Amino acid sequence: MARAVKSQRKVLNTGLAWTIGLVIFFPILWTILTSFKTEAEAIASPPIFLNFSWTLENYAVVQERSDYMRFLINSVIIAGGSTVLGVIVAVPAAWSMAFVPSARTKDILLWMLSTKMLPAVGVLYPIYLLFIRLGILDSRVGLVIVVMLINLPIIVWMLYTYFREIPGEILEAARMDGAGLREEILYVLTPMAVPGIASTLLLNFILAWNEAFWTLNLTAAKAAPLTAFIASYSSPEGLFYAKLSAASTMAIAPILILGWFSQKQLVRGLTFGAVK
């Protein structure tokens, strides 16, 4: 009897998980399907789900009108650069909080996290003026720095959580063997926290890839990433849903592929240390 109840519960949980997953994925699926419709079919009422004339015209128009590869390269550089720079800064910070006892550690972590609660528009004007003064407005360097700073609290929090699961005795043994601070972090701590660091890299790369507010306000043309590529299809002349959907599909395709192939590593990293 207990086995039957357990089996029913498993089926119910599986069905619920699939339902939630499909609900979350449906907007992406609808965007992809709309990208293959004509403009008339894209705004048809009632909406057409599958019974429409499939066409690649929207992708051809988008590719002809915009230099997709330039936007893609900018996105890769900005997201990748900000993620790597953030981890370089966050690893020593998380190490010091995890292994150097301090009564203020939790307060510092909460203060860092509280910076994410500040509306971005509240600091847009001073950052915009600062970028003009430094000459990094509409530059990849400027966007790498600002996106890294935005996501840095999350990176530090995640790495701190992973580092706390590593026994401090291992690091003490490394010090007794003559390891300095650099060797301790690079050759002892980092290899043991590879799953956590990898999941942190993946998650923050996705966050940086999807960052829209700062990339739209601090770029014009030269450093514009895929978020600006999508926004360019919302014009005063009208909103062309099919072409906008094609541009959106082209923008999210790389990150969807990355997420699909790295999902096991991401789950492994997010559950790192959860089971002892």
Tab-separated table of C-alpha atoms in Angstrom:
chain	number	residue	atom	x	y	z
A	1	MET	CA	0.000	0.000	0.000
A	2	ALA	CA	2.794	2.358	0.956
A	3	ARG	CA	4.568	1.564	-2.303
A	4	ALA	CA	1.414	2.429	-4.305
A	5	VAL	CA	1.026	5.742	-2.457
A	6	LYS	CA	4.701	6.540	-3.090
A	7	SER	CA	4.295	5.696	-6.789
A	8	GLN	CA	1.200	7.912	-7.087
A	9	ARG	CA	3.019	10.769	-5.367
A	10	LYS	CA	5.952	10.384	-7.764
A	11	VAL	CA	3.623	10.496	-10.786
A	12	LEU	CA	1.845	13.552	-9.355
A	13	ASN	CA	5.120	15.387	-8.685
A	14	THR	CA	6.411	14.534	-12.162
A	15	GLY	CA	3.207	15.766	-13.801
A	16	LEU	CA	3.283	18.966	-11.738
A	17	ALA	CA	6.932	19.590	-12.641
A	18	TRP	CA	6.207	19.109	-16.361
A	19	THR	CA	3.189	21.428	-16.147
A	20	ILE	CA	5.184	24.185	-14.471
A	21	GLY	CA	8.029	23.703	-16.959
A	22	LEU	CA	5.684	23.952	-19.954
A	23	VAL	CA	4.006	27.081	-18.549
A	24	ILE	CA	7.405	28.739	-18.099
A	25	PHE	CA	8.631	27.642	-21.535
A	26	PHE	CA	5.438	28.549	-23.430
A	27	PRO	CA	6.321	32.259	-24.031
A	28	ILE	CA	9.639	31.172	-25.572
A	29	LEU	CA	7.881	28.562	-27.698
A	30	TRP	CA	5.306	31.128	-28.845
A	31	THR	CA	8.070	33.575	-29.789
A	32	ILE	CA	9.847	30.904	-31.831
A	33	LEU	CA	6.630	29.903	-33.629
A	34	THR	CA	5.709	33.537	-34.317
A	35	SER	CA	9.086	34.089	-35.956
A	36	PHE	CA	8.045	31.670	-38.717
A	37	LYS	CA	4.706	33.403	-39.413
A	38	THR	CA	3.817	36.243	-41.726
A	39	GLU	CA	3.008	39.586	-40.113
A	40	ALA	CA	-0.705	39.031	-40.786
A	41	GLU	CA	-0.634	35.605	-39.130
A	42	ALA	CA	1.371	36.967	-36.191
A	43	ILE	CA	-1.434	39.384	-35.234
A	44	ALA	CA	-4.347	37.120	-36.227
A	45	SER	CA	-7.303	36.866	-33.858
A	46	PRO	CA	-7.879	34.246	-32.595
A	47	PRO	CA	-4.171	33.380	-32.464
A	48	ILE	CA	-2.844	30.691	-34.801
A	49	PHE	CA	-0.756	28.077	-33.026
A	50	LEU	CA	0.539	25.572	-35.608
A	51	ASN	CA	-1.750	25.827	-38.633
A	52	PHE	CA	0.067	28.610	-40.483
A	53	SER	CA	2.296	29.070	-43.530
A	54	TRP	CA	5.861	28.495	-42.307
A	55	THR	CA	8.322	30.998	-43.741
A	56	LEU	CA	11.936	32.066	-43.252
A	57	GLU	CA	11.299	35.528	-44.659
A	58	ASN	CA	11.506	37.223	-41.259
A	59	TYR	CA	14.980	35.813	-40.602
A	60	ALA	CA	16.136	36.918	-44.039
A	61	VAL	CA	14.834	40.449	-43.445
A	62	VAL	CA	16.422	40.632	-39.999
A	63	GLN	CA	19.772	39.411	-41.304
A	64	GLU	CA	19.624	41.846	-44.216
A	65	ARG	CA	18.674	44.806	-42.056
A	66	SER	CA	21.042	44.188	-39.102
A	67	ASP	CA	24.571	42.932	-38.617
A	68	TYR	CA	23.657	40.077	-36.291
A	69	MET	CA	27.233	38.826	-35.841
A	70	ARG	CA	28.424	42.208	-34.550
A	71	PHE	CA	25.720	42.253	-31.876
A	72	LEU	CA	26.443	38.607	-31.015
A	73	ILE	CA	30.174	39.224	-30.605
A	74	ASN	CA	29.464	42.229	-28.365
A	75	SER	CA	27.143	40.113	-26.206
A	76	VAL	CA	29.705	37.326	-25.874
A	77	ILE	CA	32.476	39.760	-24.922
A	78	ILE	CA	30.326	41.702	-22.437
A	79	ALA	CA	28.742	38.660	-20.792
A	80	GLY	CA	31.918	36.584	-20.799
A	81	GLY	CA	34.208	39.416	-19.743
A	82	SER	CA	31.978	40.582	-16.889
A	83	THR	CA	31.538	37.012	-15.614
A	84	VAL	CA	35.254	36.162	-15.627
A	85	LEU	CA	36.193	39.521	-14.078
A	86	GLY	CA	33.498	39.069	-11.433
A	87	VAL	CA	34.790	35.618	-10.446
A	88	ILE	CA	38.386	36.925	-10.249
A	89	VAL	CA	37.223	39.614	-7.805
A	90	ALA	CA	34.724	37.432	-5.933
A	91	VAL	CA	36.897	34.374	-5.205
A	92	PRO	CA	39.279	36.207	-2.788
A	93	ALA	CA	36.333	38.109	-1.270
A	94	ALA	CA	34.320	34.930	-0.672
A	95	TRP	CA	37.443	33.148	0.654
A	96	SER	CA	38.081	35.876	3.238
A	97	MET	CA	34.449	35.820	4.398
A	98	ALA	CA	34.289	32.018	4.571
A	99	PHE	CA	37.617	31.260	6.249
A	100	VAL	CA	38.617	34.446	8.112
A	101	PRO	CA	36.279	34.688	11.132
A	102	SER	CA	34.551	38.039	11.555
A	103	ALA	CA	31.465	39.157	13.443
A	104	ARG	CA	30.610	41.513	10.560
A	105	THR	CA	30.603	38.917	7.759
A	106	LYS	CA	26.819	38.486	7.682
A	107	ASP	CA	26.307	42.246	7.831
A	108	ILE	CA	28.657	42.744	4.885
A	109	LEU	CA	26.905	40.038	2.872
A	110	LEU	CA	23.492	41.544	3.593
A	111	TRP	CA	24.762	45.002	2.676
A	112	MET	CA	26.119	43.673	-0.618
A	113	LEU	CA	22.828	41.961	-1.384
A	114	SER	CA	20.889	45.111	-0.491
A	115	THR	CA	22.573	46.923	-3.393
A	116	LYS	CA	20.534	44.669	-5.727
A	117	MET	CA	17.364	46.177	-4.252
A	118	LEU	CA	18.232	49.670	-5.474
A	119	PRO	CA	16.300	50.625	-8.637
A	120	ALA	CA	18.828	50.845	-11.453
A	121	VAL	CA	17.357	54.084	-12.756
A	122	GLY	CA	18.276	55.714	-9.424
A	123	VAL	CA	21.988	55.602	-10.276
A	124	LEU	CA	21.739	55.872	-14.058
A	125	TYR	CA	22.431	59.612	-14.252
A	126	PRO	CA	25.670	59.663	-12.170
A	127	ILE	CA	27.002	56.531	-13.909
A	128	TYR	CA	26.152	58.018	-17.310
A	129	LEU	CA	28.056	61.218	-16.463
A	130	LEU	CA	30.958	59.160	-15.079
A	131	PHE	CA	31.147	57.153	-18.294
A	132	ILE	CA	31.236	60.357	-20.341
A	133	ARG	CA	34.003	61.793	-18.151
A	134	LEU	CA	36.076	58.597	-18.412
A	135	GLY	CA	35.455	58.265	-22.151
A	136	ILE	CA	34.016	54.748	-21.910
A	137	LEU	CA	30.437	55.492	-22.972
A	138	ASP	CA	29.328	53.081	-25.725
A	139	SER	CA	32.357	50.846	-25.145
A	140	ARG	CA	32.707	47.181	-24.317
A	141	VAL	CA	35.078	47.972	-21.449
A	142	GLY	CA	32.520	50.202	-19.765
A	143	LEU	CA	29.739	47.652	-20.091
A	144	VAL	CA	31.947	44.806	-18.825
A	145	ILE	CA	32.716	46.834	-15.695
A	146	VAL	CA	29.167	47.965	-14.951
A	147	VAL	CA	27.588	44.535	-15.595
A	148	MET	CA	30.260	42.898	-13.437
A	149	LEU	CA	29.522	45.301	-10.567
A	150	ILE	CA	25.786	44.667	-10.888
A	151	ASN	CA	26.174	40.892	-10.594
A	152	LEU	CA	29.094	40.902	-8.136
A	153	PRO	CA	26.902	40.553	-4.990
A	154	ILE	CA	25.302	37.408	-6.409
A	155	ILE	CA	28.703	35.955	-7.371
A	156	VAL	CA	30.126	36.600	-3.893
A	157	TRP	CA	27.040	35.152	-2.193
A	158	MET	CA	27.117	31.982	-4.269
A	159	LEU	CA	30.860	31.407	-3.872
A	160	TYR	CA	30.649	32.120	-0.134
A	161	THR	CA	27.974	29.421	0.172
A	162	TYR	CA	30.111	26.886	-1.694
A	163	PHE	CA	33.307	27.745	0.179
A	164	ARG	CA	31.558	27.306	3.537
A	165	GLU	CA	30.995	23.636	2.666
A	166	ILE	CA	34.757	23.018	2.350
A	167	PRO	CA	36.397	21.921	5.644
A	168	GLY	CA	38.774	24.578	6.926
A	169	GLU	CA	41.126	21.870	8.165
A	170	ILE	CA	42.140	21.138	4.564
A	171	LEU	CA	43.339	24.716	4.091
A	172	GLU	CA	45.129	24.610	7.446
A	173	ALA	CA	46.938	21.458	6.339
A	174	ALA	CA	47.980	23.224	3.121
A	175	ARG	CA	49.388	26.135	5.168
A	176	MET	CA	51.327	23.700	7.345
A	177	ASP	CA	52.840	22.243	4.170
A	178	GLY	CA	54.100	25.706	3.262
A	179	ALA	CA	51.376	26.907	0.880
A	180	GLY	CA	51.041	30.661	0.653
A	181	LEU	CA	47.791	32.569	0.202
A	182	ARG	CA	48.026	32.419	-3.606
A	183	GLU	CA	48.730	28.681	-3.674
A	184	GLU	CA	45.994	28.052	-1.104
A	185	ILE	CA	43.342	29.745	-3.247
A	186	LEU	CA	44.542	28.552	-6.663
A	187	TYR	CA	45.655	24.982	-5.971
A	188	VAL	CA	43.606	23.900	-2.949
A	189	LEU	CA	40.389	25.887	-2.624
A	190	THR	CA	39.519	26.467	-6.288
A	191	PRO	CA	39.827	22.799	-7.464
A	192	MET	CA	37.612	21.653	-4.574
A	193	ALA	CA	34.936	24.207	-5.445
A	194	VAL	CA	34.942	23.630	-9.219
A	195	PRO	CA	31.241	22.569	-9.371
A	196	GLY	CA	30.179	25.656	-7.443
A	197	ILE	CA	32.404	27.991	-9.444
A	198	ALA	CA	31.170	26.482	-12.721
A	199	SER	CA	27.515	26.962	-11.776
A	200	THR	CA	28.296	30.527	-10.672
A	201	LEU	CA	29.945	31.220	-14.029
A	202	LEU	CA	26.990	29.798	-15.960
A	203	LEU	CA	24.310	31.575	-13.952
A	204	ASN	CA	26.037	34.948	-14.076
A	205	PHE	CA	26.801	34.578	-17.779
A	206	ILE	CA	23.055	34.141	-18.339
A	207	LEU	CA	22.264	37.171	-16.160
A	208	ALA	CA	24.828	39.279	-18.009
A	209	TRP	CA	23.566	38.062	-21.399
A	210	ASN	CA	20.004	39.117	-20.511
A	211	GLU	CA	20.937	42.488	-19.009
A	212	ALA	CA	18.904	45.089	-20.871
A	213	PHE	CA	18.654	48.284	-18.810
A	214	TRP	CA	22.337	49.199	-18.747
A	215	THR	CA	23.149	47.917	-22.215
A	216	LEU	CA	20.360	50.016	-23.727
A	217	ASN	CA	21.232	53.177	-21.803
A	218	LEU	CA	25.027	53.080	-21.984
A	219	THR	CA	25.446	52.082	-25.635
A	220	ALA	CA	24.528	53.596	-28.968
A	221	ALA	CA	26.083	51.623	-31.803
A	222	LYS	CA	29.665	50.401	-31.346
A	223	ALA	CA	29.206	48.236	-28.239
A	224	ALA	CA	25.505	47.424	-28.637
A	225	PRO	CA	24.744	43.780	-27.681
A	226	LEU	CA	21.795	41.585	-28.650
A	227	THR	CA	19.423	43.394	-26.276
A	228	ALA	CA	19.841	46.501	-28.433
A	229	PHE	CA	19.460	44.283	-31.510
A	230	ILE	CA	16.000	43.227	-30.262
A	231	ALA	CA	14.999	46.747	-29.230
A	232	SER	CA	15.761	48.066	-32.712
A	233	TYR	CA	12.668	46.233	-34.015
A	234	SER	CA	10.346	48.353	-31.890
A	235	SER	CA	10.066	51.519	-33.977
A	236	PRO	CA	7.739	54.523	-34.275
A	237	GLU	CA	6.477	53.101	-37.564
A	238	GLY	CA	4.925	50.178	-35.720
A	239	LEU	CA	5.665	46.938	-33.932
A	240	PHE	CA	6.359	44.128	-36.388
A	241	TYR	CA	5.673	41.053	-34.275
A	242	ALA	CA	6.981	38.431	-36.684
A	243	LYS	CA	10.281	40.222	-37.301
A	244	LEU	CA	10.596	41.104	-33.616
A	245	SER	CA	10.070	37.430	-32.777
A	246	ALA	CA	12.720	36.423	-35.322
A	247	ALA	CA	15.204	38.879	-33.798
A	248	SER	CA	14.348	37.634	-30.289
A	249	THR	CA	14.795	34.003	-31.336
A	250	MET	CA	18.190	34.781	-32.837
A	251	ALA	CA	19.169	36.558	-29.608
A	252	ILE	CA	18.099	33.816	-27.207
A	253	ALA	CA	19.213	30.845	-29.320
A	254	PRO	CA	22.882	30.877	-28.155
A	255	ILE	CA	21.950	31.043	-24.464
A	256	LEU	CA	19.283	28.340	-24.875
A	257	ILE	CA	21.847	26.034	-26.485
A	258	LEU	CA	24.376	26.812	-23.737
A	259	GLY	CA	21.787	26.140	-21.051
A	260	TRP	CA	20.739	22.873	-22.660
A	261	PHE	CA	24.260	21.440	-22.822
A	262	SER	CA	25.298	22.722	-19.380
A	263	GLN	CA	22.140	21.906	-17.419
A	264	LYS	CA	23.715	18.933	-15.619
A	265	GLN	CA	26.697	21.017	-14.529
A	266	LEU	CA	24.401	23.844	-13.439
A	267	VAL	CA	22.208	21.556	-11.325
A	268	ARG	CA	25.263	19.844	-9.873
A	269	GLY	CA	26.762	23.172	-8.906
A	270	LEU	CA	23.540	24.558	-7.423
A	271	THR	CA	23.206	21.452	-5.230
A	272	PHE	CA	26.902	21.414	-4.312
A	273	GLY	CA	27.182	20.790	-0.592
A	274	ALA	CA	23.445	20.204	-0.154
A	275	VAL	CA	23.968	16.516	0.693
A	276	LYS	CA	26.603	15.570	3.249
